[in-house]
Short mmCIF file of C-alpha atoms and ligand atoms in Angstrom, two decimals:
data_model
loop_
_atom_site.label_atom_id
_atom_site.label_comp_id
_atom_site.label_asym_id
_atom_site.label_seq_id
_atom_site.Cartn_x
_atom_site.Cartn_y
_atom_site.Cartn_z
CA UNK A 194 66.80 214.69 81.02
CA UNK A 195 65.38 211.16 80.49
CA UNK A 196 68.71 209.53 79.47
CA UNK A 197 71.14 208.55 82.16
CA UNK A 198 74.09 210.48 80.42
CA UNK A 199 74.39 213.29 77.97
CA UNK A 200 77.65 213.29 75.70
CA UNK A 201 78.70 216.76 74.90
CA UNK A 202 81.11 216.74 71.84
CA UNK A 203 81.31 216.51 67.99
CA UNK A 204 81.31 213.78 65.76
CA UNK A 205 84.60 214.98 64.19
CA UNK A 206 86.25 214.88 67.63
CA UNK A 207 88.70 212.53 68.45
CA UNK A 208 88.22 212.19 72.26
CA UNK A 209 84.35 212.32 71.91
CA UNK A 210 84.57 209.16 69.57
CA UNK A 211 86.65 207.43 72.14
CA UNK A 212 83.76 207.84 74.79
CA UNK A 213 81.02 207.46 72.11
CA UNK A 214 82.36 204.14 71.14
CA UNK A 215 82.70 202.93 74.79
CA UNK A 216 79.14 204.09 75.73
CA UNK A 217 77.86 202.21 72.89
CA UNK A 218 79.82 199.09 73.85
CA UNK A 219 78.32 199.25 77.35
CA UNK A 220 75.02 199.86 75.99
CA UNK A 221 74.58 202.73 78.38
CA UNK A 222 71.43 204.98 77.96
CA UNK A 223 72.75 208.41 76.65
CA UNK A 224 72.06 211.11 74.25
CA UNK A 225 74.45 213.23 72.39
CA UNK A 226 74.48 217.10 72.40
CA UNK A 227 76.71 218.99 69.84
CA UNK A 228 78.92 221.00 72.12
CA UNK A 229 78.22 224.74 71.55
CA UNK A 230 80.22 228.07 72.39
CA UNK A 231 77.74 228.36 75.31
CA UNK A 232 78.36 224.76 76.55
CA UNK A 233 82.36 225.29 76.34
CA UNK A 234 82.15 228.65 78.19
CA UNK A 235 79.74 226.89 80.77
CA UNK A 236 82.12 223.72 81.40
CA UNK A 237 85.13 226.21 81.10
CA UNK A 238 83.72 228.08 84.31
CA UNK A 239 83.00 225.06 85.99
CA UNK A 240 86.15 222.95 85.41
CA UNK A 241 88.76 225.74 84.64
CA UNK A 242 89.54 224.28 81.60
CA UNK A 243 87.87 223.58 78.11
CA UNK A 244 88.00 220.48 76.28
CA UNK A 245 85.75 218.03 74.57
CA UNK A 246 84.14 215.65 75.44
CA UNK A 247 81.95 216.21 78.82
CA UNK A 248 79.60 213.81 80.10
CA UNK A 249 76.67 215.11 82.05
CA UNK A 250 74.82 212.54 84.29
CA UNK A 251 71.32 212.82 85.17
CA UNK A 252 71.89 214.32 88.50
CA UNK A 253 73.91 217.18 86.73
CA UNK A 254 77.33 215.89 87.57
CA UNK A 255 79.90 216.60 85.01
CA UNK A 256 82.87 214.25 84.07
CA UNK A 257 85.82 215.25 82.03
CA UNK A 258 89.00 213.40 80.56
CA UNK A 259 88.15 210.53 78.64
CA UNK A 260 90.36 208.05 80.67
CA UNK A 261 88.81 209.34 83.85
CA UNK A 262 85.16 209.06 82.36
CA UNK A 263 85.70 205.52 81.25
CA UNK A 264 87.05 204.64 84.89
CA UNK A 265 84.36 206.28 86.33
CA UNK A 266 81.74 204.53 84.08
CA UNK A 267 83.47 201.00 84.66
CA UNK A 268 83.03 201.60 88.31
CA UNK A 269 79.35 202.46 87.86
CA UNK A 270 78.57 199.98 85.08
CA UNK A 271 80.55 196.54 85.79
CA UNK A 272 78.68 194.68 83.04
CA UNK A 273 80.79 193.94 79.88
CA UNK A 274 83.90 195.24 81.85
CA UNK A 275 86.88 196.43 79.83
CA UNK A 276 89.14 194.99 82.53
CA UNK A 277 91.30 192.03 81.29
CA UNK A 278 91.63 189.15 83.70
CA UNK A 279 95.29 188.67 82.57
CA UNK A 280 97.57 191.13 84.21
CA UNK A 281 99.94 190.88 81.31
CA UNK A 282 97.35 191.67 78.77
CA UNK A 283 95.98 194.40 80.78
CA UNK A 284 99.56 196.08 81.40
CA UNK A 285 100.01 195.95 77.45
CA UNK A 286 96.31 197.45 77.00
CA UNK A 287 97.30 200.34 79.26
CA UNK A 288 100.40 201.02 77.74
CA UNK A 289 98.70 201.09 74.28
CA UNK A 290 96.25 203.38 75.53
CA UNK A 291 98.87 205.91 76.42
CA UNK A 292 100.82 205.60 73.16
CA UNK A 293 97.64 205.87 71.03
CA UNK A 294 96.47 208.76 72.80
CA UNK A 295 99.77 210.41 72.53
CA UNK A 296 100.45 209.67 68.60
CA UNK A 297 96.75 210.15 67.86
CA UNK A 298 97.40 213.89 68.05
CA UNK A 299 100.11 213.83 65.38
CA UNK A 300 98.37 211.61 63.03
CA UNK A 301 95.10 213.18 63.28
CA UNK A 302 96.50 216.79 62.88
CA UNK A 303 98.17 215.88 59.85
CA UNK A 304 95.56 213.68 58.02
CA UNK A 305 92.94 216.46 58.74
CA UNK A 306 94.61 219.79 58.19
CA UNK A 307 97.15 219.17 55.43
CA UNK A 308 94.38 218.05 53.21
CA UNK A 309 91.82 220.95 52.28
CA UNK A 310 89.32 218.44 51.02
CA UNK A 311 88.47 217.60 54.61
CA UNK A 312 87.58 221.01 55.61
CA UNK A 313 84.16 221.49 54.55
CA UNK A 314 82.65 219.04 56.81
CA UNK A 315 84.46 220.39 59.74
CA UNK A 316 83.63 223.82 59.01
CA UNK A 317 79.84 222.63 58.80
CA UNK A 318 79.70 220.56 61.94
CA UNK A 319 81.87 223.02 63.85
CA UNK A 320 79.94 226.05 62.84
CA UNK A 321 76.35 224.36 63.42
CA UNK A 322 77.76 222.97 66.79
CA UNK A 323 79.30 226.13 68.05
CA UNK A 324 76.60 228.61 67.12
CA UNK A 325 73.54 226.69 66.19
CA UNK A 326 71.22 229.89 65.69
CA UNK A 327 74.02 232.09 63.81
CA UNK A 328 73.76 232.76 60.00
CA UNK A 329 76.18 230.58 57.96
CA UNK A 330 78.71 233.50 57.14
CA UNK A 331 79.10 233.98 61.00
CA UNK A 332 79.45 230.29 61.88
CA UNK A 333 82.14 230.02 58.88
CA UNK A 334 83.80 232.96 60.27
CA UNK A 335 84.16 231.64 63.86
CA UNK A 336 85.39 228.31 62.57
CA UNK A 337 87.77 229.85 60.26
CA UNK A 338 89.31 232.35 62.45
CA UNK A 339 89.25 230.51 65.73
CA UNK A 340 88.69 226.65 65.72
CA UNK A 341 90.63 225.92 62.39
CA UNK A 342 93.32 228.49 62.96
CA UNK A 343 93.93 226.77 66.44
CA UNK A 344 94.05 223.23 65.14
CA UNK A 345 96.46 224.48 62.33
CA UNK A 346 98.97 226.06 64.92
CA UNK A 347 98.54 222.70 66.89
CA UNK A 348 99.59 220.82 63.62
CA UNK A 349 102.75 222.99 63.35
CA UNK A 350 103.80 222.54 66.92
CA UNK A 351 103.40 218.79 66.51
CA UNK A 352 105.79 218.59 63.55
CA UNK A 353 103.34 217.85 60.76
CA UNK A 354 104.95 220.30 58.47
CA UNK A 355 107.70 220.51 55.69
CA UNK A 356 110.34 217.92 55.06
CA UNK A 357 108.95 215.90 58.05
CA UNK A 358 105.82 215.12 56.29
CA UNK A 359 107.07 212.32 53.86
CA UNK A 360 108.66 210.44 57.03
CA UNK A 361 105.53 210.91 58.93
CA UNK A 362 103.44 209.47 56.14
CA UNK A 363 105.62 206.38 55.63
CA UNK A 364 105.26 206.01 59.49
CA UNK A 365 101.62 206.45 59.61
CA UNK A 366 101.39 203.77 56.75
CA UNK A 367 103.56 201.30 58.46
CA UNK A 368 101.43 201.57 61.55
CA UNK A 369 98.37 201.27 59.75
CA UNK A 370 99.59 198.03 57.91
CA UNK A 371 100.54 196.47 61.20
CA UNK A 372 96.98 197.19 62.67
CA UNK A 373 95.58 195.82 59.21
CA UNK A 374 97.60 192.84 59.78
CA UNK A 375 96.55 192.45 63.51
CA UNK A 376 92.78 192.90 62.69
CA UNK A 377 92.71 190.35 59.98
CA UNK A 378 93.41 187.82 62.82
CA UNK A 379 91.88 189.57 65.94
CA UNK A 380 88.64 191.40 66.78
CA UNK A 381 90.42 193.77 69.18
CA UNK A 382 93.90 194.71 70.19
CA UNK A 383 94.12 192.12 73.03
CA UNK A 384 92.08 189.26 71.18
CA UNK A 385 88.51 188.60 71.60
CA UNK A 386 87.65 191.35 74.17
CA UNK A 387 87.94 195.00 73.97
CA UNK A 388 90.16 196.80 76.40
CA UNK A 389 91.10 200.46 77.13
CA UNK A 390 93.40 200.51 74.31
CA UNK A 391 90.71 199.83 71.75
CA UNK A 392 89.06 203.09 72.71
CA UNK A 393 92.08 205.18 72.57
CA UNK A 394 92.63 203.68 68.92
CA UNK A 395 89.28 204.13 68.02
CA UNK A 396 89.16 207.94 68.92
CA UNK A 397 91.93 208.55 66.31
CA UNK A 398 90.58 205.93 63.86
CA UNK A 399 86.75 206.96 63.80
CA UNK A 400 86.62 210.76 63.95
CA UNK A 401 89.70 211.47 61.80
CA UNK A 402 90.81 208.79 59.64
CA UNK A 403 87.41 207.14 58.87
CA UNK A 404 85.39 210.41 58.86
CA UNK A 405 87.58 212.76 57.07
CA UNK A 406 87.81 212.47 53.37
CA UNK A 407 91.27 212.18 52.64
CA UNK A 408 92.41 209.51 55.11
CA UNK A 409 89.18 207.46 54.63
CA UNK A 410 90.01 207.11 50.89
CA UNK A 411 93.76 206.84 51.21
CA UNK A 412 94.38 205.27 54.37
CA UNK A 413 91.15 203.27 55.43
CA UNK A 414 89.21 202.10 52.39
CA UNK A 415 92.37 200.06 51.25
CA UNK A 416 92.67 198.32 54.66
CA UNK A 417 89.28 196.40 54.87
CA UNK A 418 90.09 194.71 58.22
CA UNK A 419 91.07 197.82 59.79
CA UNK A 420 87.83 199.52 58.49
CA UNK A 421 85.92 196.70 59.85
CA UNK A 422 87.63 197.04 63.13
CA UNK A 423 86.57 200.61 63.27
CA UNK A 424 82.86 200.00 62.46
CA UNK A 425 82.55 197.22 64.85
CA UNK A 426 84.38 199.18 67.74
CA UNK A 427 82.48 202.37 67.11
CA UNK A 428 79.06 200.84 66.83
CA UNK A 429 79.83 198.74 70.00
CA UNK A 430 78.77 195.43 68.43
CA UNK A 431 79.95 192.70 70.37
CA UNK A 432 82.21 189.68 69.08
CA UNK A 433 81.51 186.20 70.08
CA UNK A 434 85.21 185.05 69.67
CA UNK A 435 86.69 183.84 73.05
CA UNK A 436 89.17 186.03 74.82
CA UNK A 437 92.94 185.07 74.49
CA UNK A 438 94.12 182.53 77.10
CA UNK A 439 95.95 183.99 80.17
CA UNK A 440 99.67 185.07 79.62
CA UNK A 441 98.96 185.11 75.62
CA UNK A 442 99.74 188.36 73.66
CA UNK A 443 98.98 188.03 69.90
CA UNK A 444 102.18 187.66 67.54
CA UNK A 445 100.65 190.37 65.32
CA UNK A 446 100.95 192.83 68.12
CA UNK A 447 104.46 192.22 68.74
CA UNK A 448 105.69 194.56 65.68
CA UNK A 449 103.47 197.35 67.38
CA UNK A 450 105.11 196.99 70.53
CA UNK A 451 108.48 197.21 68.77
CA UNK A 452 107.35 200.33 67.32
CA UNK A 453 106.35 201.43 70.83
CA UNK A 454 109.74 200.53 72.24
CA UNK A 455 111.95 202.14 69.48
CA UNK A 456 110.15 205.28 69.20
CA UNK A 457 107.80 205.96 72.12
CA UNK A 458 110.28 204.82 74.78
CA UNK A 459 113.17 207.12 73.31
CA UNK A 460 110.57 209.92 72.93
CA UNK A 461 109.31 209.53 76.76
CA UNK A 462 113.13 209.93 77.62
CA UNK A 463 113.53 213.06 75.64
CA UNK A 464 110.53 214.48 77.19
CA UNK A 465 111.66 213.48 80.71
CA UNK A 466 114.83 215.50 80.15
CA UNK A 467 113.19 218.29 78.67
CA UNK A 468 110.60 218.77 81.59
CA UNK A 469 113.18 218.13 84.18
CA UNK A 470 115.38 221.06 82.69
CA UNK A 471 112.28 223.10 82.58
CA UNK A 472 111.60 222.56 86.47
CA UNK A 473 115.18 223.27 87.35
CA UNK A 474 115.33 226.38 85.29
CA UNK A 475 111.84 227.72 86.12
CA UNK A 476 112.22 226.91 90.01
CA UNK A 477 108.97 224.89 90.00
CA UNK A 478 107.74 223.58 93.21
CA UNK A 479 105.20 220.84 94.03
CA UNK A 480 101.64 221.99 93.20
CA UNK A 481 102.89 224.22 90.22
CA UNK A 482 101.18 223.93 86.77
CA UNK A 483 103.52 222.58 84.03
CA UNK A 484 102.48 223.86 80.83
CA UNK A 485 100.85 221.46 78.22
CA UNK A 486 103.75 222.06 75.66
CA UNK A 487 107.35 222.45 76.20
CA UNK A 488 110.23 222.90 73.92
CA UNK A 489 111.04 220.94 70.75
CA UNK A 490 112.59 217.67 71.09
CA UNK A 491 113.86 215.05 68.58
CA UNK A 492 113.22 211.18 68.68
CA UNK A 493 113.66 208.26 66.23
CA UNK A 494 110.83 207.60 63.76
CA UNK A 495 111.45 204.57 61.49
CA UNK A 496 114.96 205.05 59.88
CA UNK A 497 114.79 208.87 60.34
CA UNK A 498 114.28 211.56 63.27
CA UNK A 499 111.17 213.46 64.01
CA UNK A 500 110.78 216.73 65.83
CA UNK A 501 107.94 218.10 67.72
CA UNK A 502 107.15 219.79 71.10
CA UNK A 503 106.96 217.88 74.44
CA UNK A 504 103.50 217.07 75.57
CA UNK A 505 103.48 217.10 79.20
CA UNK A 506 99.94 215.41 79.67
CA UNK A 507 101.44 212.14 78.60
CA UNK A 508 103.36 211.77 81.88
CA UNK A 509 100.17 211.74 83.77
CA UNK A 510 98.71 208.89 81.50
CA UNK A 511 101.66 206.84 81.74
CA UNK A 512 101.98 207.18 85.57
CA UNK A 513 98.48 206.05 85.79
CA UNK A 514 99.53 202.90 84.06
CA UNK A 515 102.69 202.46 86.25
CA UNK A 516 100.40 203.01 89.35
CA UNK A 517 98.03 200.24 88.29
CA UNK A 518 101.13 198.00 87.68
CA UNK A 519 102.04 198.58 91.36
CA UNK A 520 98.98 197.34 92.61
CA UNK A 521 99.90 193.74 91.29
CA UNK A 522 101.45 191.29 93.58
CA UNK A 523 105.17 190.74 93.17
CA UNK A 524 104.96 187.47 91.26
CA UNK A 525 102.72 189.00 88.81
CA UNK A 526 104.99 192.02 88.39
CA UNK A 527 107.89 189.76 87.84
CA UNK A 528 106.19 187.64 85.31
CA UNK A 529 105.15 190.76 83.33
CA UNK A 530 108.56 192.12 83.59
CA UNK A 531 110.36 188.87 82.30
CA UNK A 532 107.83 188.78 79.39
CA UNK A 533 108.74 192.48 78.52
CA UNK A 534 112.54 191.67 78.92
CA UNK A 535 112.22 188.43 76.71
CA UNK A 536 110.60 190.59 73.77
CA UNK A 537 113.18 193.34 74.19
CA UNK A 538 110.82 195.66 75.73
CA UNK A 539 111.55 198.11 78.63
CA UNK A 540 109.76 196.97 81.90
CA UNK A 541 106.85 199.38 82.50
CA UNK A 542 108.39 200.87 85.69
CA UNK A 543 111.67 201.52 84.00
CA UNK A 544 110.02 203.74 81.21
CA UNK A 545 110.73 207.28 81.57
CA UNK A 546 107.81 208.88 83.17
CA UNK A 547 108.80 212.37 84.22
CA UNK A 548 108.41 213.89 87.67
CA UNK A 549 105.39 212.87 89.56
CA UNK A 550 102.43 214.78 88.41
CA UNK A 551 98.71 215.12 89.00
CA UNK A 552 95.96 215.65 86.61
CA UNK A 553 95.15 219.15 85.91
CA UNK A 554 92.76 219.44 82.79
CA UNK A 555 94.64 219.41 79.67
CA UNK A 556 97.76 219.71 81.53
CA UNK A 557 99.39 218.60 84.87
CA UNK A 558 100.76 219.88 88.11
CA UNK A 559 103.93 218.86 89.88
CA UNK A 560 102.82 216.36 92.72
CA UNK A 561 103.75 216.99 96.32
N1 LIG B 765 93.15 214.08 77.72
C1 LIG B 765 91.81 214.77 77.17
C2 LIG B 765 91.91 215.39 75.81
C3 LIG B 765 90.67 215.95 75.45
C4 LIG B 765 90.92 216.74 74.09
O1 LIG B 765 92.06 217.16 73.75
N2 LIG B 765 89.94 217.05 73.31
C5 LIG B 765 90.09 218.11 72.04
C6 LIG B 765 88.89 217.72 71.12
S1 LIG B 765 89.12 216.17 70.40
C7 LIG B 765 90.01 219.39 72.81
O2 LIG B 765 89.07 219.80 73.48
N3 LIG B 765 90.85 220.22 72.37
C8 LIG B 765 90.87 221.64 72.74
C9 LIG B 765 92.28 221.87 72.83
O3 LIG B 765 93.35 221.38 72.48
O4 LIG B 765 92.40 223.29 73.25
C10 LIG B 765 90.80 213.67 77.23
O5 LIG B 765 91.14 212.36 77.16
O6 LIG B 765 89.36 214.09 77.15
#
């Protein structure tokens, strides 16, 4: 292999897009490999779980989980770092990374799987990637019966069905309107420099909203600044505008942080109660795996309420941000907490983040 990295994934995969955009920005030497059924089984055997994407290094080492992949590549390649010098901006970016990864699932599932016009391109890329040498009818059968069926079931579990759909669509439009307003004034979420939050957002925006036919026409084409952002971030093109000054958070980000506060913070609170109930009921101990999905919970969304299952992996993501915050000195922590409280946001360490967990593929384990 001549390239330094091989990216196993699909064009239409949310999390593959997150890493691809990052690799493009860093200018790393990589090639893409459509992930086949054989690759999936090979990696599953090695990692004990199957997920997209996987990065393989020239030396044959494999990296999984987009947040950990980016962390490791940042360590190896410090040039064009995603780290922001300002601890407040970095904390906001870390929280947005968690939020966009989490809500990305719901938005991506609805905008792809509730609109049949998106399916032909999924069917084609999925079939050609999974079984490159099989006849078309076998490719179609496997995608229809396995990949698509799995995703449609996930869409139901994430609540993108029935009477919740109008509320969900209003909410998606509001979120995208806020992003459109933000990107009319700023190149990236935190101003002139990309940070981890941008890659989380681009995963959702590129593979699903930009590539899928329905959301591209209905959601992205009418929002030119968001569209330009998606193209810029996915291609890795660098902007020339200066970074924000220390301590500055763009005004156009505040309404998004208000949504985070009024919807995501209560969602996390409900998820925490649910997981604690589950642990007590099942008598789970340190080292035990917690399932990826737990019971249905309800949380506020705009002027209504939305129901979906608990997604336990999010606790690991949030705890990771909290851990990074704890490495800051006391004065920096205090300044950030004060800024959050002045903007009616819950200070990061007070956000419900569940029981202490460790990473376990697509799910988590109770920490010791
Ligand atoms: N947290 C993981 C999520 C990866 C993920 O969910 N990837 C999707 C494809 S975009 C997948 O492999 N899903 C398989 C499944 O849900 O079983 C990451 O950041 O890499």
